[in-house]
PDB file of C-alpha atoms in Angstrom:
ATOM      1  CA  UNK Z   1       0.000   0.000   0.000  1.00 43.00           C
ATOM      2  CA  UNK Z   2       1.535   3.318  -1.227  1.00 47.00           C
ATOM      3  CA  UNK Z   3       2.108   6.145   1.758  1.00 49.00           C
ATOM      4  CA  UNK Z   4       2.957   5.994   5.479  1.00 48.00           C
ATOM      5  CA  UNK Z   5       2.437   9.848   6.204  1.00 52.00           C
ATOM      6  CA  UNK Z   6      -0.565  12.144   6.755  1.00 53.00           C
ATOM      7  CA  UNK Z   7      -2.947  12.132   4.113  1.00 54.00           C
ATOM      8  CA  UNK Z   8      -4.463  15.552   2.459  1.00 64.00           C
ATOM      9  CA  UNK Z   9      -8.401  15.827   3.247  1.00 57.00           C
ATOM     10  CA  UNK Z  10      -9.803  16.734  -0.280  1.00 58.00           C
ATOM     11  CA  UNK Z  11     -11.164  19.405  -1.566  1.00 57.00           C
ATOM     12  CA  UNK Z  12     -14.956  19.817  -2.594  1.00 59.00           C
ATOM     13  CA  UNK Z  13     -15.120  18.099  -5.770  1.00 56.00           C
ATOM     14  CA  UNK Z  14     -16.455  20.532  -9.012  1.00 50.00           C
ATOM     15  CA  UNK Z  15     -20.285  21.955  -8.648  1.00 54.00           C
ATOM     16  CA  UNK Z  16     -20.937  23.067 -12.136  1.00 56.00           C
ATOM     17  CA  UNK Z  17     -20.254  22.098 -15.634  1.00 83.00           C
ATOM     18  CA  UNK Z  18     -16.432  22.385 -16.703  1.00 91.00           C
ATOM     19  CA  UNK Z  19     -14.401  21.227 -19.655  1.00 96.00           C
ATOM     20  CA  UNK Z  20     -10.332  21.807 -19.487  1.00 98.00           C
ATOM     21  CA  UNK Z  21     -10.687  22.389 -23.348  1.00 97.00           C
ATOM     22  CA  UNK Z  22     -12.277  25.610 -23.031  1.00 97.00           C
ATOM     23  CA  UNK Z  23      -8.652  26.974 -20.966  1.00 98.00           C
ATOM     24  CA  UNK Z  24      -7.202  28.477 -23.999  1.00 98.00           C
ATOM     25  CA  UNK Z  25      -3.636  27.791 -23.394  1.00 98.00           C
ATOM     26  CA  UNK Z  26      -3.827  23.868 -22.532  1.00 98.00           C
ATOM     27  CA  UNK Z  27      -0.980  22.176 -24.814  1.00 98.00           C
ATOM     28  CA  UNK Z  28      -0.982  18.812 -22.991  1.00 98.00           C
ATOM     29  CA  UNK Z  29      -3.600  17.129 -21.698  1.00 98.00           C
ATOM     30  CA  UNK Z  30      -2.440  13.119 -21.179  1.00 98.00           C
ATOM     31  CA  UNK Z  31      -6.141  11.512 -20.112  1.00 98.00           C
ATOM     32  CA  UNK Z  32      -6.532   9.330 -17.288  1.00 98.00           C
ATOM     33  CA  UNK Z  33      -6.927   5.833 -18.881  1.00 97.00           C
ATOM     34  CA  UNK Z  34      -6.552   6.919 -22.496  1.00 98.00           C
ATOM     35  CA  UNK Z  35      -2.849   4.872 -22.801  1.00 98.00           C
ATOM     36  CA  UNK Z  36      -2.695   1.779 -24.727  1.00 97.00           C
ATOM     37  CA  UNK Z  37      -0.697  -1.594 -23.935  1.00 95.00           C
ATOM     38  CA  UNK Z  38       1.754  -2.910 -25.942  1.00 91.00           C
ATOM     39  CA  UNK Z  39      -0.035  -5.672 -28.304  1.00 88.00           C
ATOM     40  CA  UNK Z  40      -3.089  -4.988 -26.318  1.00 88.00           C
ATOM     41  CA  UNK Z  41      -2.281  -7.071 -23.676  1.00 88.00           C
ATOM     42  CA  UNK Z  42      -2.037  -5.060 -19.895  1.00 86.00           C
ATOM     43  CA  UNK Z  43       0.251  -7.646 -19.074  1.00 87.00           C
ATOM     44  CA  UNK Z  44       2.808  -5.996 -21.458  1.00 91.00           C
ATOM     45  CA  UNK Z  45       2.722  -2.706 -20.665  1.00 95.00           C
ATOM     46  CA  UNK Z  46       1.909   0.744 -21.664  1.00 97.00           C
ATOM     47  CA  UNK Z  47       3.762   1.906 -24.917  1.00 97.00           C
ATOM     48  CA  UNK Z  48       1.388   4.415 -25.742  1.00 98.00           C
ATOM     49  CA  UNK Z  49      -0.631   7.196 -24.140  1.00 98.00           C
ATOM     50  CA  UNK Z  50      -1.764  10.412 -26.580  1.00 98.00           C
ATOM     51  CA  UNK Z  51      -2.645  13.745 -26.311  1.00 98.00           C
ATOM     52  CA  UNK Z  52      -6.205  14.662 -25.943  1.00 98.00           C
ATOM     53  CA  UNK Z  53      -7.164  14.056 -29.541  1.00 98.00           C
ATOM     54  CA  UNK Z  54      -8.526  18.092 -29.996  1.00 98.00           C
ATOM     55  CA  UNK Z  55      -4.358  19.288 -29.038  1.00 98.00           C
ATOM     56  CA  UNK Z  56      -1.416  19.339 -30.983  1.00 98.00           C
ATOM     57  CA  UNK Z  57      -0.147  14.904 -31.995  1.00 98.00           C
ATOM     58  CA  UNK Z  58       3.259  16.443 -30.960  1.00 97.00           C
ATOM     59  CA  UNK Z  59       2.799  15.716 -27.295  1.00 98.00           C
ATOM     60  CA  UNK Z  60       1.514  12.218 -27.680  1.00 98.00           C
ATOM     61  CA  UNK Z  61       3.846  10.053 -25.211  1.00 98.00           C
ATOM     62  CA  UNK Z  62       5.540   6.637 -26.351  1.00 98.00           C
ATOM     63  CA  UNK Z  63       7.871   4.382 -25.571  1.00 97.00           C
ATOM     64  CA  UNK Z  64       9.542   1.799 -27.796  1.00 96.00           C
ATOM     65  CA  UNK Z  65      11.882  -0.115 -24.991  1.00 96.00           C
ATOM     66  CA  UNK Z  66       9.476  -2.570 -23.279  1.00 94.00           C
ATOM     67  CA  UNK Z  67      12.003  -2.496 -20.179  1.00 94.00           C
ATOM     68  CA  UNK Z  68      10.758   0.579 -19.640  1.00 96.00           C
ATOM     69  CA  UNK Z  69       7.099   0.384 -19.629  1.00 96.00           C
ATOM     70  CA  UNK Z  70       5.144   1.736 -17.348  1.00 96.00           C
ATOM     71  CA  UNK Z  71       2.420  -0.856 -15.881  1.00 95.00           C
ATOM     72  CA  UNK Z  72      -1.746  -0.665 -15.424  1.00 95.00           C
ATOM     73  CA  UNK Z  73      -2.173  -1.247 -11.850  1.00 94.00           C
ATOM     74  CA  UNK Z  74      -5.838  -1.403 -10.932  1.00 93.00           C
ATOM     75  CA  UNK Z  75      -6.869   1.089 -13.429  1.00 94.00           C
ATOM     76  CA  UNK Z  76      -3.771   3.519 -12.884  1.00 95.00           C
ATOM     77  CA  UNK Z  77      -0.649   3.789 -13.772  1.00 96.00           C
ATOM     78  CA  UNK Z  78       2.616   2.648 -12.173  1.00 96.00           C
ATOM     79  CA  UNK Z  79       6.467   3.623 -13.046  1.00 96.00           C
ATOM     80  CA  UNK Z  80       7.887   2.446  -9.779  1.00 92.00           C
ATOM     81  CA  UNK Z  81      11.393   1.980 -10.246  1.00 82.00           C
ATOM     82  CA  UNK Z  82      11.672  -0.796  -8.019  1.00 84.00           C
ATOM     83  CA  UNK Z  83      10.280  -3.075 -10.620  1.00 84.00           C
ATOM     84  CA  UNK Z  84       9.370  -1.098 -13.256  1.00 90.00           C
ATOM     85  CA  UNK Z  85      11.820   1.825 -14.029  1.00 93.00           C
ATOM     86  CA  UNK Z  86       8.485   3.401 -16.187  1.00 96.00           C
ATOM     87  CA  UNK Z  87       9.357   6.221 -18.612  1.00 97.00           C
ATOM     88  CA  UNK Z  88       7.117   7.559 -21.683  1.00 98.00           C
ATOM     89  CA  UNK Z  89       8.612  10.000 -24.101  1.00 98.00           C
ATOM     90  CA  UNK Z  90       6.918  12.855 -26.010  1.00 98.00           C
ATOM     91  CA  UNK Z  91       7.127  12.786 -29.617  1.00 98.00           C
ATOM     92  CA  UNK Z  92       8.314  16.263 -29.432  1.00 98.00           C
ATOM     93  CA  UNK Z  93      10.116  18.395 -27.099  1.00 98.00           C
ATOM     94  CA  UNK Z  94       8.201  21.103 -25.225  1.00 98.00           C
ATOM     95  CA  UNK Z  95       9.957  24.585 -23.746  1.00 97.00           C
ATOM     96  CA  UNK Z  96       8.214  27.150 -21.022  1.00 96.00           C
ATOM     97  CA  UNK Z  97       8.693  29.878 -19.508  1.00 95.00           C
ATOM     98  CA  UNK Z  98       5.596  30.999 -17.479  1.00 96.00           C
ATOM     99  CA  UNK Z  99       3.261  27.415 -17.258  1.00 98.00           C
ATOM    100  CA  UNK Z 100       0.524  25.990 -15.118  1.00 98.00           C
ATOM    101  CA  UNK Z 101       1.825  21.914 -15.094  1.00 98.00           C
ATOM    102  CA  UNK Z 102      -1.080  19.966 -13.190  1.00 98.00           C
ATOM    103  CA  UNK Z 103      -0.196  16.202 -12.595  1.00 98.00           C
ATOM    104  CA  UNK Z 104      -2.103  13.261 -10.774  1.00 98.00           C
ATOM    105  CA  UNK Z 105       0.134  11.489  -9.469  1.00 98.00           C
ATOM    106  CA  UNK Z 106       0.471   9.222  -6.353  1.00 97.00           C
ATOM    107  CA  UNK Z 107       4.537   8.598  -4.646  1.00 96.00           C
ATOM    108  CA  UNK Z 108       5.529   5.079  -3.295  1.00 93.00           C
ATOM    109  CA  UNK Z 109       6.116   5.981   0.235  1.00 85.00           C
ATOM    110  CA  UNK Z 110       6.637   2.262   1.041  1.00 86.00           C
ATOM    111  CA  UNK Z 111       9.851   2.496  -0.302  1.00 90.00           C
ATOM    112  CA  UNK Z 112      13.350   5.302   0.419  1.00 91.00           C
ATOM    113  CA  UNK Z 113      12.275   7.932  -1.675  1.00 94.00           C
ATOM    114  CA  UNK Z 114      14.847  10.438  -3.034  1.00 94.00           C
ATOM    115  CA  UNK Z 115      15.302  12.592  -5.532  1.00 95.00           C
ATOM    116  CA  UNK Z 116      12.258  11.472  -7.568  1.00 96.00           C
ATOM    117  CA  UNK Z 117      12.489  12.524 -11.409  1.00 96.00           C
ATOM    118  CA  UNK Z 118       9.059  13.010 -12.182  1.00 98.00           C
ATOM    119  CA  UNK Z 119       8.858  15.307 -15.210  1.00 98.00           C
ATOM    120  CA  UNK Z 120      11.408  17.036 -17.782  1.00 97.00           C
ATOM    121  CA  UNK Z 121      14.094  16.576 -19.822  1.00 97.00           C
ATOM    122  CA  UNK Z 122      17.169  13.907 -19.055  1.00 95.00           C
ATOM    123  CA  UNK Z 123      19.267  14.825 -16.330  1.00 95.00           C
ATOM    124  CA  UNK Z 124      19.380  18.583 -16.563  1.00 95.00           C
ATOM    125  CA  UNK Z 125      15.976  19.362 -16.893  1.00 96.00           C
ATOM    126  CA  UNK Z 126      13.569  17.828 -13.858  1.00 97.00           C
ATOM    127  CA  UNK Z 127      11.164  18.067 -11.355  1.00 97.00           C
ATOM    128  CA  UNK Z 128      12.321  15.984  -8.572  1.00 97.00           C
ATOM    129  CA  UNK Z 129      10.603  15.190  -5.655  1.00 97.00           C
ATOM    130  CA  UNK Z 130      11.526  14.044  -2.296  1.00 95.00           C
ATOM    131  CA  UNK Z 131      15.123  16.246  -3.287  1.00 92.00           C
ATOM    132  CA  UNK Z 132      17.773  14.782  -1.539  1.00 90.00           C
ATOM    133  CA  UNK Z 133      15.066  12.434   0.555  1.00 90.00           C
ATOM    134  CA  UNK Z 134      13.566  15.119   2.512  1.00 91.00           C
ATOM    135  CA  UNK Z 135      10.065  14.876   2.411  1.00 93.00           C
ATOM    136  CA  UNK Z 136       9.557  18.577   2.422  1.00 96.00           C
ATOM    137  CA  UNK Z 137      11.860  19.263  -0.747  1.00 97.00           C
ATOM    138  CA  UNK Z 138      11.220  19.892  -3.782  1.00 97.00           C
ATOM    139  CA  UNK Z 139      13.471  20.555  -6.806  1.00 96.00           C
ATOM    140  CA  UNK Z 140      13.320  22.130 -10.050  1.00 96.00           C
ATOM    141  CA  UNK Z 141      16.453  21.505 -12.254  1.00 95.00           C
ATOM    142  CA  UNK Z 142      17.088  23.410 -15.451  1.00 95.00           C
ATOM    143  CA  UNK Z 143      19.062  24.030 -18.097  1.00 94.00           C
ATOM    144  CA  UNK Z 144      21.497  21.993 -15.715  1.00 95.00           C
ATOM    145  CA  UNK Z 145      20.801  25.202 -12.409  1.00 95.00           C
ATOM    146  CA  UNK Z 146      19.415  23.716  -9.075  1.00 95.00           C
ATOM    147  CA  UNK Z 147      16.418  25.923  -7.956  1.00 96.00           C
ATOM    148  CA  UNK Z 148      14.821  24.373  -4.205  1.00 96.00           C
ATOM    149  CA  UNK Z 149      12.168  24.728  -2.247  1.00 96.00           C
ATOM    150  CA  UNK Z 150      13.731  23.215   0.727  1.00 95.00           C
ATOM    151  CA  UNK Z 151      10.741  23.580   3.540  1.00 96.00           C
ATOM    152  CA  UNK Z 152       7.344  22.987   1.931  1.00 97.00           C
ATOM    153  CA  UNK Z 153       5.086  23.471   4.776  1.00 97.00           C
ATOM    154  CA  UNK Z 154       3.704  19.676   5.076  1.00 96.00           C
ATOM    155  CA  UNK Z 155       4.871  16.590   4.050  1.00 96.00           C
ATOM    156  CA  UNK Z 156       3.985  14.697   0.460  1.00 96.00           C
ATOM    157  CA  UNK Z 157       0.369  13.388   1.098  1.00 95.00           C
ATOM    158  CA  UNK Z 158       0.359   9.475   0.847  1.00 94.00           C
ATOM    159  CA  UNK Z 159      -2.587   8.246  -1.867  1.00 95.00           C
ATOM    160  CA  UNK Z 160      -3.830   9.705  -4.977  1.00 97.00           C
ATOM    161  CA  UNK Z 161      -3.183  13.458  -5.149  1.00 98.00           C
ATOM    162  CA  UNK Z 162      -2.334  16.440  -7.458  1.00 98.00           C
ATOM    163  CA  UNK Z 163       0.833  18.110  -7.524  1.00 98.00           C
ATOM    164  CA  UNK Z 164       0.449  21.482  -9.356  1.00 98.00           C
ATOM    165  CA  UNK Z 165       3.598  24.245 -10.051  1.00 98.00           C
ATOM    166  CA  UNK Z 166       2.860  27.166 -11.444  1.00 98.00           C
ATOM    167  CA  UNK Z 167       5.351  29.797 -12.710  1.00 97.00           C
ATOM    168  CA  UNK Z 168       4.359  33.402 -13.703  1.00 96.00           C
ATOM    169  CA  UNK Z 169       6.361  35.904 -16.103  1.00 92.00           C
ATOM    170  CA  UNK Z 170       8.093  37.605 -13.523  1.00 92.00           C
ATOM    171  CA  UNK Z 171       9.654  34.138 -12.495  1.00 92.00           C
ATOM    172  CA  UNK Z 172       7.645  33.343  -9.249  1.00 95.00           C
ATOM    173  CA  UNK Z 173       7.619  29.736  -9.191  1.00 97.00           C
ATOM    174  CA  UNK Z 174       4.133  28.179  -6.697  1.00 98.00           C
ATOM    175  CA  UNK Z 175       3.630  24.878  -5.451  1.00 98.00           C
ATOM    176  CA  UNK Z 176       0.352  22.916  -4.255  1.00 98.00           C
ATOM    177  CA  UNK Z 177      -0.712  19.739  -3.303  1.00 98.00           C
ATOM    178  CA  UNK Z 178      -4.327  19.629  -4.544  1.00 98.00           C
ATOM    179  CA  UNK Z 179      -5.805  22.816  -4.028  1.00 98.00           C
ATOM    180  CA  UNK Z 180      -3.230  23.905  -1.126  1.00 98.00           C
ATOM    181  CA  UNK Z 181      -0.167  25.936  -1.602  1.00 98.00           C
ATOM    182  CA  UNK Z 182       2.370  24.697   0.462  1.00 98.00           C
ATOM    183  CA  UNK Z 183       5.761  26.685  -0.941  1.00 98.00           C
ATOM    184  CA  UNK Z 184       7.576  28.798  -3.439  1.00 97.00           C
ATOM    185  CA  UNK Z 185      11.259  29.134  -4.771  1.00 95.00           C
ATOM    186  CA  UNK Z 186      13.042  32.307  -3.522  1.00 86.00           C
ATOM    187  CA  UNK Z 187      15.145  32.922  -6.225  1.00 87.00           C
ATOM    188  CA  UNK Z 188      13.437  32.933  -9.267  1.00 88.00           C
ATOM    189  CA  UNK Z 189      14.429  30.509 -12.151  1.00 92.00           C
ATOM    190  CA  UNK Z 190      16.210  32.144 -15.271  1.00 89.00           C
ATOM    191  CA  UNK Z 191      15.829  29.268 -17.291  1.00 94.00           C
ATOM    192  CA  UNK Z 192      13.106  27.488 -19.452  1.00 95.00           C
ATOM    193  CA  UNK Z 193      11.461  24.319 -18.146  1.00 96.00           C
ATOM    194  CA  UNK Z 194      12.301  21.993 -21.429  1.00 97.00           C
ATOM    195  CA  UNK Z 195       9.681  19.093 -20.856  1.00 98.00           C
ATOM    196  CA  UNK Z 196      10.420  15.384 -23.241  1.00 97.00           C
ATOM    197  CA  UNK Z 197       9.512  12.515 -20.617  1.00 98.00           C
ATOM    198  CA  UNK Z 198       7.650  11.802 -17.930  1.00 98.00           C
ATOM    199  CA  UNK Z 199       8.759   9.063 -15.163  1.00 96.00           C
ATOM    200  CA  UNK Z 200      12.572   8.871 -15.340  1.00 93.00           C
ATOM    201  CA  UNK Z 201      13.416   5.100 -15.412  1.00 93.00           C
ATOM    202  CA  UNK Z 202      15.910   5.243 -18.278  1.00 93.00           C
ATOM    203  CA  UNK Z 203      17.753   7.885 -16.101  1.00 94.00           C
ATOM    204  CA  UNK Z 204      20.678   6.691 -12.909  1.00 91.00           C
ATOM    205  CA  UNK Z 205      19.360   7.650  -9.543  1.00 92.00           C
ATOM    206  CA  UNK Z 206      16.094   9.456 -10.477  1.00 95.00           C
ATOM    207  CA  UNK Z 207      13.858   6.560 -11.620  1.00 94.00           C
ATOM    208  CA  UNK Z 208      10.597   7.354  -9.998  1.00 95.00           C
ATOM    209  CA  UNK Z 209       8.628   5.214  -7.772  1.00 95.00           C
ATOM    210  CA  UNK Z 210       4.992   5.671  -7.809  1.00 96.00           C
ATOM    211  CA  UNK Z 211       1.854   6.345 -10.155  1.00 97.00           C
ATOM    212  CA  UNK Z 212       1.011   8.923 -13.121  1.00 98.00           C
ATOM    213  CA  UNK Z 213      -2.295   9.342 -13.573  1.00 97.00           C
ATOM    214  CA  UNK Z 214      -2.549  12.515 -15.869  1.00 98.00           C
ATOM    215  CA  UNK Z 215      -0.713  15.438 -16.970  1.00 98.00           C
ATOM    216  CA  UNK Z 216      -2.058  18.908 -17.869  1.00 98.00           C
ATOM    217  CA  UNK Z 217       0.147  21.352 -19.409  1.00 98.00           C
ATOM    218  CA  UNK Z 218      -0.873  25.353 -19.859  1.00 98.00           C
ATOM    219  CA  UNK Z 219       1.462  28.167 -21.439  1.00 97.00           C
ATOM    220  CA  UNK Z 220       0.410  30.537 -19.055  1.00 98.00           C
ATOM    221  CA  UNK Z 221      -0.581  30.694 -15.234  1.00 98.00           C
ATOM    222  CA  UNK Z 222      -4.327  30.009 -15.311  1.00 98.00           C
ATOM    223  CA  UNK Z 223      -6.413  31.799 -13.361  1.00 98.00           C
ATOM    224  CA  UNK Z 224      -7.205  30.791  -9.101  1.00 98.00           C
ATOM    225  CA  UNK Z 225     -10.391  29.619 -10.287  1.00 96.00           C
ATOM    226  CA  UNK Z 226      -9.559  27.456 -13.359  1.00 98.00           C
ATOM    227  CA  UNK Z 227      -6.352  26.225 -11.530  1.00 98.00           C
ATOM    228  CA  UNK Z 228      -8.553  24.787  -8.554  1.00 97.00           C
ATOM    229  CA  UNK Z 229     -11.419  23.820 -11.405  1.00 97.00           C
ATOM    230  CA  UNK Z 230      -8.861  21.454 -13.098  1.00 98.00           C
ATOM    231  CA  UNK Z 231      -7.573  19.696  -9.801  1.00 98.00           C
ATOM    232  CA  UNK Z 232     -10.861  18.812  -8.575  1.00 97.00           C
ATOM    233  CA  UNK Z 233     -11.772  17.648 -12.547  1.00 96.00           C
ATOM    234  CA  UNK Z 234      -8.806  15.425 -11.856  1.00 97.00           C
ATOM    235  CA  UNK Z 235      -9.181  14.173  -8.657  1.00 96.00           C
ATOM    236  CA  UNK Z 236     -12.843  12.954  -9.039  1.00 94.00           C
ATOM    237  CA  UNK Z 237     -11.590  10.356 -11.598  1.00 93.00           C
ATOM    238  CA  UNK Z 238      -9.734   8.592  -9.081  1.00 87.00           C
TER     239      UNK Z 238
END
């Protein structure tokens, strides 16, 4: 069973109609259970999982090395590098500056988590969790430059949550888990976040260990309202 720490109490769940397509600036939108096994079979694993079929086929995700498949666990998906070492590729590489990146994800707390590469580009471009196995760190790599939030005011919630960084054009870089922010960088990045892969498991001592679930991707900082509109969208699927 994933997580031995205090769990987040959820948010109220969305009142009214919404649809993430209407957000304007939504580039990647990976669906929860829209990948596709290799040969059909779930035994295999996933090779596959597109973008939502109205954005751009350049962000569909893939992976043609079936030791690195990530694996349909009860309906979700698991990269746990344990096992697994899970990593999907986009077909194209993605570069932001200001960005709302929204991601369901759930961590492997049963295990020594540290420096978990969840999202980015190789080793110079990440988002690493659990940086340097604190469980109040988190990590933003890029272009090769360090950038930490060192003391996020709780721990990572065990279960099924949504981690959610947002970065505005003056370089103010937000963190939440769900719909609570829990920390910022001080310094402000002065680098792109260059996004190919999520999961890390063809990486040395970043693999991941835990679920993906979805991704969203904007080119902007959304608005309070939308930001909070999207997290609850994603966490009723769970």
């Amino acid at each position: 069973m994933l997580g031995l720490g205090l769990s987040l109490a959820k948010p109220n769940r969305v009142s009214k109609p919404f649809d993430v397509l209407d957000i304007a600036s939504l580039v990647i939108y990976n669906e929860y259970q829209t990948w596709t096994h290799s040969g059909g079979d779930p035994a295999s694993g996933v090779n596959a999982w597109p973008n939502h079929s109205s954005l751009s086929s350049n962000y569909n995700l893939s992976q043609s090395n079936k030791a690195f498949f990530p694996i349909e666990e009860s309906g979700k998906l698991n990269f746990n590098n344990q096992s697994i070492n899970g990593q999907l590729n986009y077909s194209s590489q993605i570069d932001v500056t200001d960005f709302t990146l929204i991601m369901s994800i759930n961590l492997n707390e049963a295990v020594s988590l540290t420096n978990e590469g969840l999202i980015g580009k190789g080793l110079n471009d990440l988002v690493k969790l659990y940086r340097g196995a604190g469980n109040k760190r988190i990590n933003l790599r890029l272009e090769g430059n360090n950038y930490d939030e060192n003391n996020l005011s709780i721990s990572y919630p065990t279960g099924d949550f949504v981690l959610t960084i947002t970065r505005d054009t003056s370089g103010n870089v937000l963190f939440y888990f769900d719909t609570t922010e829990v920390g910022d960088l001080t310094s402000d990045p002065q680098y792109d976040l260059r996004i190919n892969q999520i999961g890390s498991g063809e990486l040395s001592n970043v693999q991941y260990d835990g679920f993906i679930n979805e991704v969203y991707l904007f080119n902007e900082v959304i608005s309070d309202e939308d930001r909070e509109n999207v997290i609850n969208f994603a966490l009723n699927k769970l």
